[in-house]
Short mmCIF file of C-alpha atoms in Angstrom, two decimals:
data_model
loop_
_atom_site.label_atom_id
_atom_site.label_comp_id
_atom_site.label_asym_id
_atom_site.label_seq_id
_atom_site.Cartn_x
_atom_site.Cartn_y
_atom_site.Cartn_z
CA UNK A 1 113.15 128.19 116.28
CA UNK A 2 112.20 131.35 117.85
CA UNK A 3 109.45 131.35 119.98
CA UNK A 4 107.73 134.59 118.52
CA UNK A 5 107.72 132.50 115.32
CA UNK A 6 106.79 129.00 117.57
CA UNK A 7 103.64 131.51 118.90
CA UNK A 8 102.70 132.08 115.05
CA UNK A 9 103.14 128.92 113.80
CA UNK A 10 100.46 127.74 116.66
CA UNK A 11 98.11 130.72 115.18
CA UNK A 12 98.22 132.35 118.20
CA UNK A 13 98.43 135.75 116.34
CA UNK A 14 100.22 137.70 114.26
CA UNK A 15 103.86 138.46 115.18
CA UNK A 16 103.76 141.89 116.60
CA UNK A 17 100.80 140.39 118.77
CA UNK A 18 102.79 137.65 120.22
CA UNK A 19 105.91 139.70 120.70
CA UNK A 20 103.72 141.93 122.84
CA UNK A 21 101.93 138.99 124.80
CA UNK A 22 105.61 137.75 125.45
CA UNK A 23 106.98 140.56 126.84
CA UNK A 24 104.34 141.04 128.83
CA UNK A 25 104.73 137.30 130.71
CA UNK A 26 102.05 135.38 129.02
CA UNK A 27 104.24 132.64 127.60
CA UNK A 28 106.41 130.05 129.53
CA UNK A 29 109.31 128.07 128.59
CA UNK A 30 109.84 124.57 130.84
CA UNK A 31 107.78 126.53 133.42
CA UNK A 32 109.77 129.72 133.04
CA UNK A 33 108.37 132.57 132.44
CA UNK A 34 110.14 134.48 129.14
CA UNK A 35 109.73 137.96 128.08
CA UNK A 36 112.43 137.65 125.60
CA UNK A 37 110.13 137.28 121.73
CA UNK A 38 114.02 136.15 119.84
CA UNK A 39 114.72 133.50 122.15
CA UNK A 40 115.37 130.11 120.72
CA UNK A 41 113.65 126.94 121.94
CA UNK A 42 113.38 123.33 120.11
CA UNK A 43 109.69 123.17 119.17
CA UNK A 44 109.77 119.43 120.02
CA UNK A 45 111.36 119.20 123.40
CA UNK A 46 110.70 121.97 125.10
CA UNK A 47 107.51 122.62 126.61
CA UNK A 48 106.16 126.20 125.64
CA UNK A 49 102.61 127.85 127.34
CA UNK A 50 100.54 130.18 126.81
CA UNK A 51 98.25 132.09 129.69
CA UNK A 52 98.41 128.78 131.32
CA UNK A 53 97.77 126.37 128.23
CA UNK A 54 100.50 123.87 126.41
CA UNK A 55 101.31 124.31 122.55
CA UNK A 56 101.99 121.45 120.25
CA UNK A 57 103.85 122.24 117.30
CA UNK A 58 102.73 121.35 113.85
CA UNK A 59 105.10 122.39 111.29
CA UNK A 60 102.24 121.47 108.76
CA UNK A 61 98.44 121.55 108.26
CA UNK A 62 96.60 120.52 105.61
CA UNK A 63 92.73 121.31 105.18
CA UNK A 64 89.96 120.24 103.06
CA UNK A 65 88.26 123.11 101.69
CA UNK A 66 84.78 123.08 99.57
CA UNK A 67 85.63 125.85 97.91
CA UNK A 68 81.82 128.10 96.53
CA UNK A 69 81.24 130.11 93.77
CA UNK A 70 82.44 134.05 93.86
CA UNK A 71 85.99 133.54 95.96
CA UNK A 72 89.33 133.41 94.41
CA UNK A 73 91.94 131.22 94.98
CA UNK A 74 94.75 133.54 96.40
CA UNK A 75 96.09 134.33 99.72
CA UNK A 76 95.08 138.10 98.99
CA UNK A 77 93.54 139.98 96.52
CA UNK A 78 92.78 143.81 96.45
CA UNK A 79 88.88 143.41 95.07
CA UNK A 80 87.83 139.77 95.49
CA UNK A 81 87.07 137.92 98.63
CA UNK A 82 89.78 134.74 98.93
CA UNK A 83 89.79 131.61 99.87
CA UNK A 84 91.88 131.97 102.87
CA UNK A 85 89.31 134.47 104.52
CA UNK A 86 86.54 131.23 105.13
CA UNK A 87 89.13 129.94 107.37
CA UNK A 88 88.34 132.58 110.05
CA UNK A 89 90.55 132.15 113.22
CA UNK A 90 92.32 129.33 111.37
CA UNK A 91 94.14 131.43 108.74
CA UNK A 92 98.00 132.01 109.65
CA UNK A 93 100.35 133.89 107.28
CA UNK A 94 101.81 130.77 105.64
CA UNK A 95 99.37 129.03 104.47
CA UNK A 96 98.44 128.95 100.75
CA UNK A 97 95.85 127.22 98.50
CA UNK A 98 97.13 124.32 96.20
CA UNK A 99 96.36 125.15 92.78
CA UNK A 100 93.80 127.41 91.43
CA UNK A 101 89.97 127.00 90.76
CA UNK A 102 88.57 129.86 88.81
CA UNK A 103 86.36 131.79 90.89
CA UNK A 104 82.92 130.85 89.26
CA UNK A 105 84.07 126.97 89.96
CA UNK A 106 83.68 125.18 93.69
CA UNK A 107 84.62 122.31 94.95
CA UNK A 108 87.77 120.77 96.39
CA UNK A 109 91.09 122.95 97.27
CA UNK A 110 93.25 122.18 99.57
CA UNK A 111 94.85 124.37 101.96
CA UNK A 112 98.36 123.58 103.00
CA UNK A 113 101.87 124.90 104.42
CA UNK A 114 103.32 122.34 102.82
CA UNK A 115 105.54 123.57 99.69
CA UNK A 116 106.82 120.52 98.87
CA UNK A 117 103.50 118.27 98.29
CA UNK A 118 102.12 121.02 96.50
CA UNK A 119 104.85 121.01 93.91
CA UNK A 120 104.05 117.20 93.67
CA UNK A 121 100.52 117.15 93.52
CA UNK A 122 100.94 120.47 90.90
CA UNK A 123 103.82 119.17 88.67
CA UNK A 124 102.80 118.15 85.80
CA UNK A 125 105.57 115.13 85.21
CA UNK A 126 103.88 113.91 88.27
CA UNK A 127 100.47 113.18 86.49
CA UNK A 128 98.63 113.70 89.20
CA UNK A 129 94.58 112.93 88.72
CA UNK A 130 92.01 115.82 89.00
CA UNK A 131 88.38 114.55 88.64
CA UNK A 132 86.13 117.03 87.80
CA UNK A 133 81.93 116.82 87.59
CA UNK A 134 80.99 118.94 84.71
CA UNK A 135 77.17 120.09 83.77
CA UNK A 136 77.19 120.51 80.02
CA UNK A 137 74.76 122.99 77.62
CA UNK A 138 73.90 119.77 75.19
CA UNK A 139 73.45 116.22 75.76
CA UNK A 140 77.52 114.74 75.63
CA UNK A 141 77.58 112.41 72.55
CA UNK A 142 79.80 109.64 72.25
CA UNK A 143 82.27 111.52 69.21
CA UNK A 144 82.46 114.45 71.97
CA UNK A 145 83.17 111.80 74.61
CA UNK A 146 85.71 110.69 72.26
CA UNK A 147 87.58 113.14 71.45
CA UNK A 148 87.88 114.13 75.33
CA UNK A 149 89.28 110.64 76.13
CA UNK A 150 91.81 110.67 73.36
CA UNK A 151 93.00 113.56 74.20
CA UNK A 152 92.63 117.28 71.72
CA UNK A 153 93.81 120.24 70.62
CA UNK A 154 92.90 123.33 72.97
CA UNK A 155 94.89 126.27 70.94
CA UNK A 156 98.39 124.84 73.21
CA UNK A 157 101.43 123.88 71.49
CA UNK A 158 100.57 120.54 72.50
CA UNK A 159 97.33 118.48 72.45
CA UNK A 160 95.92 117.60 76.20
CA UNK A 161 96.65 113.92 77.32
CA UNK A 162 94.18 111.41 77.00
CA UNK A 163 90.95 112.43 79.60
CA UNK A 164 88.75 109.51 81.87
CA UNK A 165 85.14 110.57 81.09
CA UNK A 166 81.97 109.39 83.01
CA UNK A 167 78.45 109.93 81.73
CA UNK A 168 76.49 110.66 84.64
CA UNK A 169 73.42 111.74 82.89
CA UNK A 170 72.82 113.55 79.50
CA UNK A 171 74.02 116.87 80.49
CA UNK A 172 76.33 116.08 83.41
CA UNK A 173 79.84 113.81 83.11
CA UNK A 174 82.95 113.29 85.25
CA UNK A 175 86.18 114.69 83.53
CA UNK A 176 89.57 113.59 85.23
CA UNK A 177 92.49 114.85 83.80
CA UNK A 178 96.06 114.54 84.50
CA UNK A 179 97.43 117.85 83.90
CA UNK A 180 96.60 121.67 84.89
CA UNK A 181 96.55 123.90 82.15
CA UNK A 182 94.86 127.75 81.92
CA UNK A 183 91.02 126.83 81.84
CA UNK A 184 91.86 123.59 80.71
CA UNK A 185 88.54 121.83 81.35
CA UNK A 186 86.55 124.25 80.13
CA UNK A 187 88.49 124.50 76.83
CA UNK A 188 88.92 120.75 76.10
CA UNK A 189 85.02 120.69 76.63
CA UNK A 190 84.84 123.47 74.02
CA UNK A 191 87.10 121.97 71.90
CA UNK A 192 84.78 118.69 71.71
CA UNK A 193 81.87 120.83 70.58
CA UNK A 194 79.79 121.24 74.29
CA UNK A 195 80.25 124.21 76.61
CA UNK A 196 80.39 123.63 80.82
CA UNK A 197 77.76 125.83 82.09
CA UNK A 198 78.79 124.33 86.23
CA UNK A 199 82.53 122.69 87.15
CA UNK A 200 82.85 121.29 90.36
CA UNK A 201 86.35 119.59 91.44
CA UNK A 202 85.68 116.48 93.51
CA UNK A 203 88.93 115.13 93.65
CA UNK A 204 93.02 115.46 93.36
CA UNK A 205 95.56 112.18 93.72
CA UNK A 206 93.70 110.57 97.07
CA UNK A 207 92.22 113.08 98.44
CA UNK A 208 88.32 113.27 97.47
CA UNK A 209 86.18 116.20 98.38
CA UNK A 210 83.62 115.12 101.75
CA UNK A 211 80.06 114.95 100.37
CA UNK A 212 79.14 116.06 104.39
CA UNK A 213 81.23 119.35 103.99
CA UNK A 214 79.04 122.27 103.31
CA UNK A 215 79.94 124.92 100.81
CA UNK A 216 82.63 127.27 102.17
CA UNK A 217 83.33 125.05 105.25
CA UNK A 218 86.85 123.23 105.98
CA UNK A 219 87.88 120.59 107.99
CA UNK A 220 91.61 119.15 108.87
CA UNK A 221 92.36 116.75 106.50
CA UNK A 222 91.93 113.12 109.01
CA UNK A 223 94.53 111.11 109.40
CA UNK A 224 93.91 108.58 106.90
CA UNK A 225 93.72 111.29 103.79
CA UNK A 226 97.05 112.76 105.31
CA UNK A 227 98.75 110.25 105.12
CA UNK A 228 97.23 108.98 101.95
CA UNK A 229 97.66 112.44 100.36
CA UNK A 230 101.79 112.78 101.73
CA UNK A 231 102.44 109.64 99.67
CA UNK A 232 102.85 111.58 96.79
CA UNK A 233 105.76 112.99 98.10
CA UNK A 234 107.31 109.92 96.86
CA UNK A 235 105.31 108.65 94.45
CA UNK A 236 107.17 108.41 90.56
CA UNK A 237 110.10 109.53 92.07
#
C-alpha cells in the first residue's frame, strides 16, 4: 500500500494533506524518516508514525449510527445535510452508509467501508431482517395486522413477503421485514388501511440500535456486534 493512502486510511487527512505532512518529515517508516508520499510499505509489518505517534491499520470500520430526522442518507448531497457530516473528525472518503432511511425516518444506519457485508446485509436473496417501530394514525386492528403478516400488494409486480408484527400499544407496532423496497414500510402500512405518521429502524440482521446512543451520535460498533454482524458474510451462502 502506499503510505499517502496508509495516512488516509488512518483519517489522518485528506490526501493532498498527508502528501504535504510527508514531504515535510512528519511521518516515519521503521524509524526512518520518509518524505517520499508513493512509497510502498506493508500496512501490517511495518511500523509507520506520525509527529511521533504509531498508526494501526484498519482496513475496515463499522459504526453504529442513530440516525435523526432532517439528514439524508448519502455521502454528499448538494442541498441536504448527510449522514456522514455527524461523524465530524471521523468521516474519511470511503466510508458510506448501508442502505437508505428516508430523511424524515431515524434510527439505526450503519456506517461501514466494508462493500462486501453491505451487499449481504442489502441483498435481498439474503433475507436479511429489518425491524422497524412504527407509530400509526388509527388504532392497528387485527385484519390490518393480518394482512401485514401475510404479506400484500404495494403497487410492485410482486406482493411483499410475509411481515413479523408486534402490537406495542394501539397506535404503535414493530414491523420487521425481510426485504428493502422504495418506501416499503410505509406503503405496506398503507396498503393495510393505517398510515405511519413516525418510523424508527431499531434493528438489521444482529445488529440492534443502542437505546444509550443519543440522536445523531455514533459509536464503533464493539466487538461482540462486529463480529456478530460479519457473520453474514457467510450466512446462506
Amino acid at each position: 500500500m502506499r503510505l499517502d493512502k496508509f495516512l488516509c486510511d488512518c483519517n489522518l487527512g485528506t490526501r493532498s494533506q498527508v502528501k504535504k505532512d510527508i514531504k515535510a518529515g512528519c511521518v516515519t517508516v521503521n524509524g526512518v524518516i520518509v518524505r517520499t508520499p508513493e512509497q510502498h510499505i506493508h500496512e501490517k509489518e511495518d511500523k509507520i508514525a506520525y509527529q511521533g505517534q504509531y498508526c494501526t491499520y484498519e482496513k475496515y470500520i463499522y459504526y453504529m449510527l442513530h440516525k435523526p430526522a432532517g439528514v439524508v442518507s448519502a455521502t454528499e448531497d448538494r442541498h441536504e445535510r448527510t449522514v456522514l457530516e455527524l461523524l465530524g473528525d471521523d468521516r474519511r472518503g470511503d466510508l458510506f452508509p448501508v442502505g437508505r432511511l428516508d430523511k424524515d425516518t431515524e434510527g439505526l444506519l450503519l456506517i461501514t467501508n466494508d462493500g462486501v457485508l453491505a451487499h449481504e446485509l442489502l441483498s435481498p436473496v439474503k433475507h436479511v431482517e429489518k425491524e422497524y417501530e412504527c407509530h400509526l394514525a388509527k388504532p392497528v386492528t387485527e385484519e390490518q395486522k393480518l394482512r401485514l403478516e401475510q404479506g400484500l400488494d404495494i403497487g410492485d409486480q410482486i406482493p411483499t413477503k410475509p411481515a413479523a408484527v408486534r402490537i406495542l400499544e394501539d397506535k404503535k407496532i414493530t414491523l420487521t421485514i425481510t426485504e428493502g423496497r422504495f418506501h416499503q414500510v410505509k406503503r405496506m402500512v398503507h396498503a393495510a388501511g393505517n398510515e405511519v405518521l413516525y418510523l424508527k429502524r431499531l434493528r438489521m440482521g444482529s445488529l440492534r440500535l443502542d437505546p444509550r446512543l443519543p440522536k445523531g451520535s455514533y459509536r464503533r460498533l464493539t466487538e461482540e456486534e462486529q463480529e456478530d454482524l460479519l457473520k453474514e458474510k457467510t450466512r446462506n451462502r
